[in-house]
Coordinates of C-alpha atoms in Angstrom, one line a residue:
M22 CA 171.4 94.9 77.7
T23 CA 170.1 98.9 78.4
N24 CA 167.4 98.7 80.8
V25 CA 165.2 101.6 79.1
I26 CA 161.4 100.7 77.8
D27 CA 160.2 101.2 74.4
P28 CA 159.2 105.6 74.1
A29 CA 156.4 104.7 72.7
V30 CA 154.5 102.8 75.2
S31 CA 151.2 103.6 76.3
V32 CA 148.4 102.5 78.1
G33 CA 146.3 100.5 77.0
P34 CA 142.5 98.2 78.8
V35 CA 141.8 97.6 81.8
Q36 CA 140.6 94.7 83.4
L37 CA 138.3 95.5 86.2
R38 CA 136.0 92.6 88.6
V39 CA 132.7 93.7 89.9
Q40 CA 130.4 92.8 91.9
S41 CA 127.4 92.6 89.4
I42 CA 127.8 93.1 85.6
S43 CA 124.0 94.5 84.8
R44 CA 125.0 97.5 87.3
A45 CA 129.4 98.0 86.3
A46 CA 128.0 98.4 82.8
A47 CA 125.1 100.6 83.5
Y48 CA 127.3 102.8 85.5
Y49 CA 130.0 103.4 82.0
E50 CA 127.7 103.3 79.9
N51 CA 125.7 105.9 81.4
V52 CA 128.1 108.0 83.5
L53 CA 131.2 107.4 82.3
G54 CA 130.5 107.7 78.7
L55 CA 131.1 104.3 76.9
R56 CA 129.7 102.3 74.8
M57 CA 129.3 98.0 74.8
L58 CA 131.6 96.4 72.9
G59 CA 130.3 93.5 73.6
R60 CA 128.4 91.6 77.0
S61 CA 128.0 87.9 77.9
S62 CA 125.9 87.3 81.2
S63 CA 129.0 87.7 83.0
T64 CA 131.4 89.6 81.0
A65 CA 132.0 92.8 79.2
V66 CA 133.7 95.1 77.2
L67 CA 132.9 99.0 76.7
C68 CA 134.4 101.2 74.0
V69 CA 135.4 104.6 72.7
P70 CA 131.8 105.2 70.9
S71 CA 132.9 107.1 68.2
D72 CA 136.3 104.6 67.2
G73 CA 135.5 101.3 69.1
T74 CA 138.6 101.6 70.9
P75 CA 138.8 99.3 73.9
L76 CA 139.2 100.8 77.3
V77 CA 137.1 98.5 80.1
M78 CA 137.2 94.7 80.9
L79 CA 134.2 94.2 82.8
R80 CA 134.5 90.4 85.0
E81 CA 130.9 89.9 87.2
V82 CA 133.0 87.3 90.2
E83 CA 130.5 86.2 92.9
G84 CA 129.8 86.7 95.7
S85 CA 133.0 88.9 96.0
I86 CA 133.2 92.0 98.3
T87 CA 134.4 95.2 98.0
P88 CA 137.6 95.4 100.3
P89 CA 139.2 98.7 101.9
R90 CA 141.3 100.6 100.4
T91 CA 144.4 99.9 103.3
H92 CA 144.8 96.2 100.1
A93 CA 147.0 96.9 97.4
G94 CA 145.8 97.4 93.6
L95 CA 144.0 99.9 92.1
Y96 CA 144.1 104.0 93.4
H97 CA 142.6 105.1 89.4
F98 CA 142.4 104.4 85.6
A99 CA 142.7 107.5 84.1
L100 CA 140.3 108.7 81.0
L101 CA 142.8 111.5 78.9
V102 CA 140.2 113.3 76.7
P103 CA 141.6 114.8 74.1
D104 CA 140.7 119.0 75.0
R105 CA 139.9 121.4 77.7
A106 CA 136.4 121.2 76.0
S107 CA 135.5 118.1 76.0
L108 CA 136.1 118.0 79.9
G109 CA 133.8 121.3 80.3
A110 CA 131.1 119.4 78.2
F111 CA 132.0 116.0 81.0
I112 CA 131.8 118.1 84.5
R113 CA 127.6 119.3 83.1
H114 CA 127.1 115.7 82.0
L115 CA 128.1 114.7 85.7
H116 CA 126.0 117.7 86.7
S117 CA 122.8 116.6 84.8
T118 CA 123.4 112.8 86.5
G119 CA 124.0 114.3 89.9
E120 CA 127.2 111.7 90.1
Q121 CA 129.1 113.0 92.7
Y122 CA 133.3 113.6 92.0
G123 CA 136.7 115.2 93.0
A124 CA 139.0 117.2 91.3
S125 CA 141.7 119.0 91.0
D126 CA 144.6 121.1 88.9
H127 CA 148.1 119.8 88.7
S128 CA 150.1 122.2 86.6
V129 CA 150.2 119.5 83.6
S130 CA 147.0 118.2 83.4
E131 CA 143.2 118.8 84.9
A132 CA 142.0 116.1 86.5
L133 CA 137.6 114.7 87.8
Y134 CA 137.9 112.1 90.1
L135 CA 135.1 109.1 90.7
T136 CA 134.5 105.5 92.1
D137 CA 132.2 103.2 90.3
P138 CA 130.1 100.7 92.2
D139 CA 132.3 98.4 93.2
G140 CA 134.8 100.9 94.5
N141 CA 137.3 101.1 91.3
G142 CA 138.5 104.9 90.8
I143 CA 138.0 106.5 87.9
E144 CA 140.5 109.5 86.5
V145 CA 138.4 111.9 83.6
Y146 CA 141.6 114.3 82.9
R147 CA 142.9 116.6 79.5
D148 CA 147.0 117.1 79.4
R149 CA 148.0 121.0 78.6
P150 CA 149.9 121.3 76.1
R151 CA 154.2 120.0 76.3
T152 CA 154.8 123.7 76.1
E153 CA 153.5 124.2 79.3
W154 CA 154.6 121.9 81.8
N155 CA 158.5 123.0 83.6
Y156 CA 161.1 121.0 84.9
D157 CA 163.4 122.1 87.6
S158 CA 166.9 121.7 88.1
N159 CA 166.5 117.5 87.4
G160 CA 164.8 117.2 84.4
F161 CA 161.6 115.6 86.5
V162 CA 157.8 117.3 85.5
H163 CA 156.6 120.2 87.7
M164 CA 152.8 119.3 89.1
T165 CA 150.4 120.2 91.8
V166 CA 147.4 119.3 93.7
D167 CA 145.9 122.5 93.8
P168 CA 142.1 123.4 93.1
L169 CA 140.4 123.3 89.9
H170 CA 138.5 126.2 88.1
E171 CA 135.3 124.7 87.5
H172 CA 133.5 127.7 86.0
Q173 CA 136.8 128.0 83.2
L174 CA 135.9 124.5 82.4
L175 CA 132.8 124.6 82.3
Q176 CA 133.0 128.0 79.2
E177 CA 135.5 126.3 77.6
G178 CA 132.6 122.8 77.6
K179 CA 129.7 125.5 77.1
N180 CA 129.3 124.4 73.2
T181 CA 130.4 121.1 73.2
Q182 CA 127.4 118.2 73.6
W183 CA 128.2 115.3 75.7
H184 CA 127.9 112.3 73.4
G185 CA 129.9 109.8 75.4
V186 CA 133.6 109.3 75.9
P187 CA 135.2 111.9 72.5
A188 CA 136.9 110.9 69.2
G189 CA 140.7 110.6 70.3
T190 CA 140.2 109.2 74.9
V191 CA 142.6 107.1 75.6
M192 CA 143.4 105.3 78.7
G193 CA 146.6 107.6 79.7
H194 CA 147.7 105.8 83.0
V195 CA 147.0 103.9 86.0
H196 CA 147.6 104.5 89.1
L197 CA 148.2 101.6 91.3
H198 CA 148.9 100.9 95.3
V199 CA 152.3 98.5 95.7
H200 CA 152.5 96.0 98.5
D201 CA 156.1 97.1 98.9
M202 CA 157.4 101.2 97.4
N203 CA 160.7 99.9 96.7
E204 CA 160.1 95.9 94.8
A205 CA 158.2 98.3 92.7
Y206 CA 160.4 100.7 92.0
R207 CA 162.8 97.5 90.9
F208 CA 160.0 96.6 88.8
Y209 CA 159.0 99.5 86.5
V210 CA 162.3 101.1 87.0
E211 CA 165.1 98.7 87.5
V212 CA 163.8 96.3 86.0
L213 CA 161.5 97.3 83.2
G214 CA 162.9 100.4 82.4
F215 CA 160.7 103.2 83.1
D216 CA 161.5 106.7 83.9
L217 CA 160.8 108.5 87.1
A218 CA 159.3 111.6 86.3
A219 CA 158.1 113.8 88.7
D220 CA 160.9 114.0 91.9
P221 CA 160.1 111.6 95.3
Q222 CA 161.2 113.7 97.4
K223 CA 158.4 116.0 96.5
F224 CA 156.2 113.4 96.1
P225 CA 155.1 110.0 97.8
A226 CA 155.0 108.1 95.4
F227 CA 156.8 107.6 92.5
F228 CA 155.3 108.1 88.8
V229 CA 157.0 106.6 86.3
A230 CA 156.6 107.0 82.1
A231 CA 158.4 106.4 79.0
G232 CA 159.1 108.8 76.1
G233 CA 159.2 111.6 78.4
Y234 CA 155.1 111.3 80.1
H235 CA 154.0 113.3 82.9
H236 CA 153.8 109.7 84.1
H237 CA 151.9 105.8 83.0
I238 CA 152.3 104.6 85.9
G239 CA 151.5 106.0 89.6
L240 CA 153.7 103.8 92.6
N241 CA 152.0 104.4 95.8
P242 CA 152.1 103.6 99.6
W243 CA 149.0 105.0 100.9
A244 CA 147.4 101.7 101.0
G245 CA 150.4 101.1 104.2
A246 CA 153.4 99.2 104.2
R247 CA 153.4 95.9 103.0
A248 CA 149.9 96.3 102.0
P249 CA 147.9 92.6 101.9
K250 CA 148.0 91.9 97.8
A251 CA 144.4 91.9 97.0
S252 CA 142.7 89.0 95.8
I253 CA 140.9 88.7 92.5
R254 CA 137.8 87.1 94.6
N255 CA 136.9 90.7 95.6
T256 CA 136.2 93.5 93.3
G257 CA 139.5 95.3 92.0
L258 CA 142.3 95.7 89.1
D259 CA 142.2 92.6 87.3
M260 CA 144.9 94.0 84.9
Y261 CA 146.4 96.4 83.4
T262 CA 147.8 96.6 79.7
I263 CA 150.8 98.5 77.9
L264 CA 151.0 98.8 74.2
L265 CA 153.6 98.6 72.5
P266 CA 154.7 100.1 69.3
S267 CA 154.8 96.1 67.7
A268 CA 155.4 92.5 68.7
R269 CA 159.4 92.7 68.8
A270 CA 159.1 94.3 71.2
L271 CA 158.3 91.7 73.5
D272 CA 161.5 90.1 73.1
P273 CA 163.4 93.0 74.6
V274 CA 160.6 93.2 77.4
A275 CA 160.8 89.1 78.4
E276 CA 164.5 89.0 78.3
R277 CA 164.7 92.2 81.2
L278 CA 161.6 89.8 83.4
E279 CA 163.9 86.8 82.7
A280 CA 167.4 88.3 84.0
A281 CA 165.6 89.6 87.0
G282 CA 163.9 86.2 88.3
Y283 CA 160.0 87.6 87.5
R284 CA 158.2 84.3 86.2
F285 CA 155.9 85.6 83.0
H286 CA 153.4 84.0 80.6
R287 CA 154.4 84.9 77.2
E288 CA 151.4 84.2 74.0
E289 CA 152.2 84.8 70.6
H290 CA 151.1 89.0 70.4
A291 CA 151.3 89.0 74.9
L292 CA 153.5 88.8 77.5
Y293 CA 151.7 88.1 80.9
A294 CA 154.2 89.5 84.3
T295 CA 152.6 89.3 87.9
D296 CA 154.2 92.8 89.4
P297 CA 155.4 92.8 93.0
S298 CA 152.4 93.6 94.4
G299 CA 150.6 90.3 92.8
I300 CA 148.6 93.0 89.8
V301 CA 148.8 91.4 86.3
V302 CA 150.5 93.3 83.5
C303 CA 149.5 92.8 79.7
Y304 CA 152.8 93.6 77.5
T305 CA 151.2 94.0 73.9
A306 CA 151.3 95.3 70.6
I307 CA 147.6 93.8 70.5
A308 CA 145.2 96.1 72.6
P309 CA 142.3 93.4 73.9
D310 CA 139.1 93.4 73.8
A311 CA 138.1 89.9 75.0
V312 CA 138.2 89.8 79.4
L313 CA 140.0 87.2 80.0
S314 CA 138.7 84.2 82.6
S315 CA 137.9 84.0 85.8
A316 CA 140.3 80.6 85.5
Q317 CA 143.1 82.2 83.7
M318 CA 143.4 85.3 85.8
T319 CA 143.9 82.2 88.6
R320 CA 147.0 80.9 86.6
L321 CA 148.7 84.5 86.2
T322 CA 148.7 85.0 89.3
E323 CA 149.3 81.8 91.4

């Protein structure tokens, strides 16, 4: 059995724990530009306004607090907009709201960074064409952390009106604080079969991907060695989704996890596994559009 992830996989919706569903939903609608797809008194699903693609699912956890960034869990999730003009229009939107943000040029992409009211990190970015990416002699993609030329982006987006995240916006990647880097490497690379996309000697993190992407998942040790696993009773990342091209693609994932001794829960169209940092990963061919309950999350993380 070859441990190679299907090259057509991508990242799907994330589910976040929040203190107040009303406050969090307002942020994701008014600042990030998502549209409400469904809501209850303690949950919400938000989507791309034009096509209803679910991207962020919220679950209120009563009495929760925001843990310090010395715990394993979410560093950020990243929304990929389709073009540079859209990113420029988003910057103008942020200026109009007074929202604080960070910014970087990563050579393969241009990115903005925000934090929601519950301490969940967010990236909004656009990719440069793959023909403009550079690689070293080992085939690792070249990425940087350089200043972003915001004035160029603003010029690019001057004729683009911001009416929420545009059509074609997808979940580009997730970046995680991990409990142990060696364990994370074994789970994501040796067992699941993601490729190491960037040179780990040049970055204090692992960037892993499928299909030649610069990264679908970032894994970093910046919360500290053996960082405590995040509690599902506090704010943070409940779960993220890896989208497979077909339901049949679940079978090799299950086989590899079982052979390596990792526990998982299999349903008709989805497989749920908990990574070594205690983060639930949902593998599915059908993007979820309903929030998993507290009881379900407890069962998956036990």
